[in-house]
CSV table of C-alpha atoms in Angstrom, one decimal:
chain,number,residue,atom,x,y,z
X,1,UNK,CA,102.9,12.7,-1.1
X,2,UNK,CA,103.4,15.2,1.9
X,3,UNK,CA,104.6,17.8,-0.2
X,4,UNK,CA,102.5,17.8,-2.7
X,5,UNK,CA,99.3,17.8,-0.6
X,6,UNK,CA,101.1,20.1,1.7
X,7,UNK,CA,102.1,22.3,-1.4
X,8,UNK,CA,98.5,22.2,-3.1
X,9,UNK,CA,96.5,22.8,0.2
X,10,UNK,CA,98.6,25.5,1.2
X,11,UNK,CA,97.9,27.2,-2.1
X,12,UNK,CA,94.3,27.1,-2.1
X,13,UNK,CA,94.2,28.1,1.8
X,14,UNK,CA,96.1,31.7,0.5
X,15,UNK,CA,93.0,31.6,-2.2
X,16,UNK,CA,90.6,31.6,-0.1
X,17,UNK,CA,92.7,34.2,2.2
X,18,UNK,CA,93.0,36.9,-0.6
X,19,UNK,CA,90.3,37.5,-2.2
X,20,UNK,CA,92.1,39.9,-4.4
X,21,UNK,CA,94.1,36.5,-6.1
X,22,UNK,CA,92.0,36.7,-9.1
X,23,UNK,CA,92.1,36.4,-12.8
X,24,UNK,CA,91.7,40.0,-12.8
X,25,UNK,CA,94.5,40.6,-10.6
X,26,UNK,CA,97.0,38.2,-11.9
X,27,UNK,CA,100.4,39.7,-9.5
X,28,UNK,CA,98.9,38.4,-6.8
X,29,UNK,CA,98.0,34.7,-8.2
X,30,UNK,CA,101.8,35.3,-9.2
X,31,UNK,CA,102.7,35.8,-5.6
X,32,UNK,CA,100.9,33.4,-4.5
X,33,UNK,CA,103.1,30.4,-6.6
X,34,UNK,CA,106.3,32.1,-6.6
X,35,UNK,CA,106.1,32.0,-2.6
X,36,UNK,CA,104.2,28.8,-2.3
X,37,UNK,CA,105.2,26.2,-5.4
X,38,UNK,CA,108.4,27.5,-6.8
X,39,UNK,CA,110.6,26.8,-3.8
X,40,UNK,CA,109.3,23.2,-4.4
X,41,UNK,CA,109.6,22.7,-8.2
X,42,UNK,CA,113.3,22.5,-9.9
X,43,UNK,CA,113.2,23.8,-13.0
X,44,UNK,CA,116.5,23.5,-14.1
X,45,UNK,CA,115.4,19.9,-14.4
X,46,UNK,CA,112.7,20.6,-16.0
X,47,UNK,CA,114.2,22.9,-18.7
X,48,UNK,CA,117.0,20.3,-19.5
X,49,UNK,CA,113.9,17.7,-19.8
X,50,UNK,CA,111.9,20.3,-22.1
X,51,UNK,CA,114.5,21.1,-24.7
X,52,UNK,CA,116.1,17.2,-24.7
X,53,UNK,CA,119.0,17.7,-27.7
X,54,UNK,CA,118.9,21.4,-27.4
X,55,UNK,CA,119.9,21.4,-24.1
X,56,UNK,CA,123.3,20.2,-24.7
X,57,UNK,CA,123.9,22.5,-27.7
X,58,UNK,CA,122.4,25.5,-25.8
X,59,UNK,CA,125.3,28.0,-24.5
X,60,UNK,CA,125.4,28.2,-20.4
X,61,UNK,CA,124.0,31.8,-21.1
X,62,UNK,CA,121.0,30.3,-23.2
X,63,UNK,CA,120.5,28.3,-20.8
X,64,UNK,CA,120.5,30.2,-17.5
X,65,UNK,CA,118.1,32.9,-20.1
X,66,UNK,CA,115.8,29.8,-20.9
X,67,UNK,CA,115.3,28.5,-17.2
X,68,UNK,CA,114.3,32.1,-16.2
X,69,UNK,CA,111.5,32.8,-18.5
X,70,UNK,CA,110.5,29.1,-18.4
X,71,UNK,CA,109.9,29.4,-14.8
X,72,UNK,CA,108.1,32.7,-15.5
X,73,UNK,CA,105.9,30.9,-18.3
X,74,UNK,CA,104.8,28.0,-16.1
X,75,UNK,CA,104.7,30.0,-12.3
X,76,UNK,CA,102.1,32.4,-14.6
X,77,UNK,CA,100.2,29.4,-16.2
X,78,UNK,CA,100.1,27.2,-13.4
X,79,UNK,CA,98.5,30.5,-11.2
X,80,UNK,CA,96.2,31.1,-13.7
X,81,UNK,CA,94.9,27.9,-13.5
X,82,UNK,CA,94.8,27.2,-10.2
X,83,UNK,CA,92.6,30.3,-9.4
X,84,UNK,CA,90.1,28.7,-11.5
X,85,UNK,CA,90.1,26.0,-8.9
X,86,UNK,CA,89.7,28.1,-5.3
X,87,UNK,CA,86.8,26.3,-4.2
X,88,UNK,CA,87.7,22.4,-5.7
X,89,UNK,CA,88.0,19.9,-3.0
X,90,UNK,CA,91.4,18.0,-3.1
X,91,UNK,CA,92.3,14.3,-2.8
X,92,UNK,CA,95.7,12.5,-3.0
X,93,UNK,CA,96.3,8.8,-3.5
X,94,UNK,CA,99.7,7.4,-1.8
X,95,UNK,CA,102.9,8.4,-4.2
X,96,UNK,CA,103.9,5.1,-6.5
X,97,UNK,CA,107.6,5.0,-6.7
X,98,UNK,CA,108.3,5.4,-10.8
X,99,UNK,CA,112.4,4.7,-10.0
X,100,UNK,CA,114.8,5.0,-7.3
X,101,UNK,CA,114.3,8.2,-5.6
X,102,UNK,CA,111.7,9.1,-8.2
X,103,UNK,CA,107.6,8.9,-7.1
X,104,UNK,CA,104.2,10.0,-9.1
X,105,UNK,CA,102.0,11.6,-6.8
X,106,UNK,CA,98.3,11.5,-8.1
X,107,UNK,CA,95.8,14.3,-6.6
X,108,UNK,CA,92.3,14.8,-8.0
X,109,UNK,CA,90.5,17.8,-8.3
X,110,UNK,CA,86.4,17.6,-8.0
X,111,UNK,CA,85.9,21.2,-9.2
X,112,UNK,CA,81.8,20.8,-9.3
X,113,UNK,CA,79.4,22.6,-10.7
X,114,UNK,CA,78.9,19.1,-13.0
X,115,UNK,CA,82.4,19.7,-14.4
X,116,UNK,CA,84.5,16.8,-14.9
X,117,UNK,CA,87.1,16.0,-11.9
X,118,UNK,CA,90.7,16.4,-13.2
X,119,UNK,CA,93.4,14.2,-12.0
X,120,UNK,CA,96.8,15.8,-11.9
X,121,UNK,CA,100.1,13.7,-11.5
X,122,UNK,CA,103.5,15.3,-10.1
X,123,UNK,CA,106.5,13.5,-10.7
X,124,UNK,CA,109.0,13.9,-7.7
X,125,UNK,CA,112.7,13.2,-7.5
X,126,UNK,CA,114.6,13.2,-4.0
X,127,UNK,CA,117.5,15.2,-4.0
X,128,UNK,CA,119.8,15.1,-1.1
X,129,UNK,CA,117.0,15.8,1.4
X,130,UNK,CA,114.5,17.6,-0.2
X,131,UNK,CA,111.9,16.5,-2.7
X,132,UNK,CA,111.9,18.7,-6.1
X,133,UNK,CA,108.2,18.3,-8.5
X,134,UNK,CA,110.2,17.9,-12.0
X,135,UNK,CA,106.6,17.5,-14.1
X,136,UNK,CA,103.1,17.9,-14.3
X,137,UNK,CA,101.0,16.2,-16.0
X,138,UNK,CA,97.1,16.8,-16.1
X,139,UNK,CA,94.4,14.3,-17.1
X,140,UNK,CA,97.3,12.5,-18.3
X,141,UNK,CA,99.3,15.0,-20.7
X,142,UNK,CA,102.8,15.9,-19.4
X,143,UNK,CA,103.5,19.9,-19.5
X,144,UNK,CA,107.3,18.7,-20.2
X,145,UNK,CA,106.0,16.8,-23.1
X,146,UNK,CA,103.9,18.9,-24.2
X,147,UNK,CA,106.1,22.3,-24.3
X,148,UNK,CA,109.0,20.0,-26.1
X,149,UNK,CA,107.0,19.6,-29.1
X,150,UNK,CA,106.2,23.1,-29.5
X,151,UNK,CA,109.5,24.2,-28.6
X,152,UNK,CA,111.7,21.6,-31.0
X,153,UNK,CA,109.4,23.7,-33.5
X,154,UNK,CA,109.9,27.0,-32.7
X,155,UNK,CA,113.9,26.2,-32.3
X,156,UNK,CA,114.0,25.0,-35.9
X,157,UNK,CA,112.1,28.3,-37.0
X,158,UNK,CA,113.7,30.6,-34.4
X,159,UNK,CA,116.9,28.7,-33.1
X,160,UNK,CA,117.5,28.8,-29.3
X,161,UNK,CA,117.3,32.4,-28.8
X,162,UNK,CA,114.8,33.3,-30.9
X,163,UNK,CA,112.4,30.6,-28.8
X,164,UNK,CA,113.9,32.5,-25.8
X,165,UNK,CA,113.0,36.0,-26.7
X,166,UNK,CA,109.6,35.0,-28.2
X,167,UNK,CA,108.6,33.1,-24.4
X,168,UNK,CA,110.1,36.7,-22.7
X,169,UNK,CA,107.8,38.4,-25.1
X,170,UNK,CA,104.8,36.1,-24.1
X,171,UNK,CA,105.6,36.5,-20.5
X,172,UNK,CA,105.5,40.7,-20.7
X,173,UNK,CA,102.3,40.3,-22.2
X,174,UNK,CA,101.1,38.3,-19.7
X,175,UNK,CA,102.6,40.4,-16.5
């Protein structure tokens, strides 16, 4: 639980800091979670977990080219998001251990206004001594879940580096 409410506070502290760290400047929300969430996030894990089958098949280059603009797709969508959230009050319940090593950490987000809260669970795993986040799942629906779907769809259309190119391509437009 400490790194995830140590993770998520630290992120909306640099909000509030830089005011620039807005929609309208998205380099700096990008900044902000390369240096503060990405260190803390393996997303090698979390590639091998998105593509299941594909993974195995996928050549070590695909693969090293699929972890990098994966990384880039969720860094840019979870900044995005979070901006939305600068001034949301954060809570954390205790982490439930979901495995040996393994722990869902449960935060809620009252963002106001009247709008719904949104409860966001990280799954953890503990590797040597540090703690990695290997999926996020919000008001319930995994992003690993979620991407797998559309991905095992676009590899049958596209194969494994036509699904790579078209994420780079989504990524540029996004920069």
């Amino acid at each position: 639980m400490a790194l995830v409410k140590s993770t998520a506070t630290e992120v909306i502290n640099r909000l509030h800091a830089d005011p620039s760290a807005t929609s309208a400047n998205p380099q700096r929300l990008y900044a902000i979670a390369e240096e503060v969430v990405l260190p803390h996030f393996d997303f090698e894990r979390m590639s091998q977990r998105v593509l299941g089958k594909h993974w195995r098949s996928a050549s070590p280059d695909q693969r090293r080219r699929f972890v990098g603009e994966f990384k880039t797709l969720l860094v840019r969508t979870y900044a995005t998001a979070v901006s939305d959230y600068r001034d949301a009050r954060l809570s954390f319940q205790p982490a439930r251990a979901l495995g040996t090593d393994i722990w869902r950490v449960r935060s809620n987000v009252a963002r106001g206004n009247g709008a719904p809260p949104l409860q966001i669970d990280y799954d953890v795993y503990r590797i040597a001594e540090a703690r990695k986040v290997f999926d996020v799942a919000i008001n319930g629906v995994s992003l690993v879940v979620s991407y797998r779907s559309g991905f095992n769809t676009d590899i049958a259309k596209l194969g494994m580096d036509g699904l790579i190119d078209q994420i780079a391509r989504h990524n540029v437009q996004k920069a």
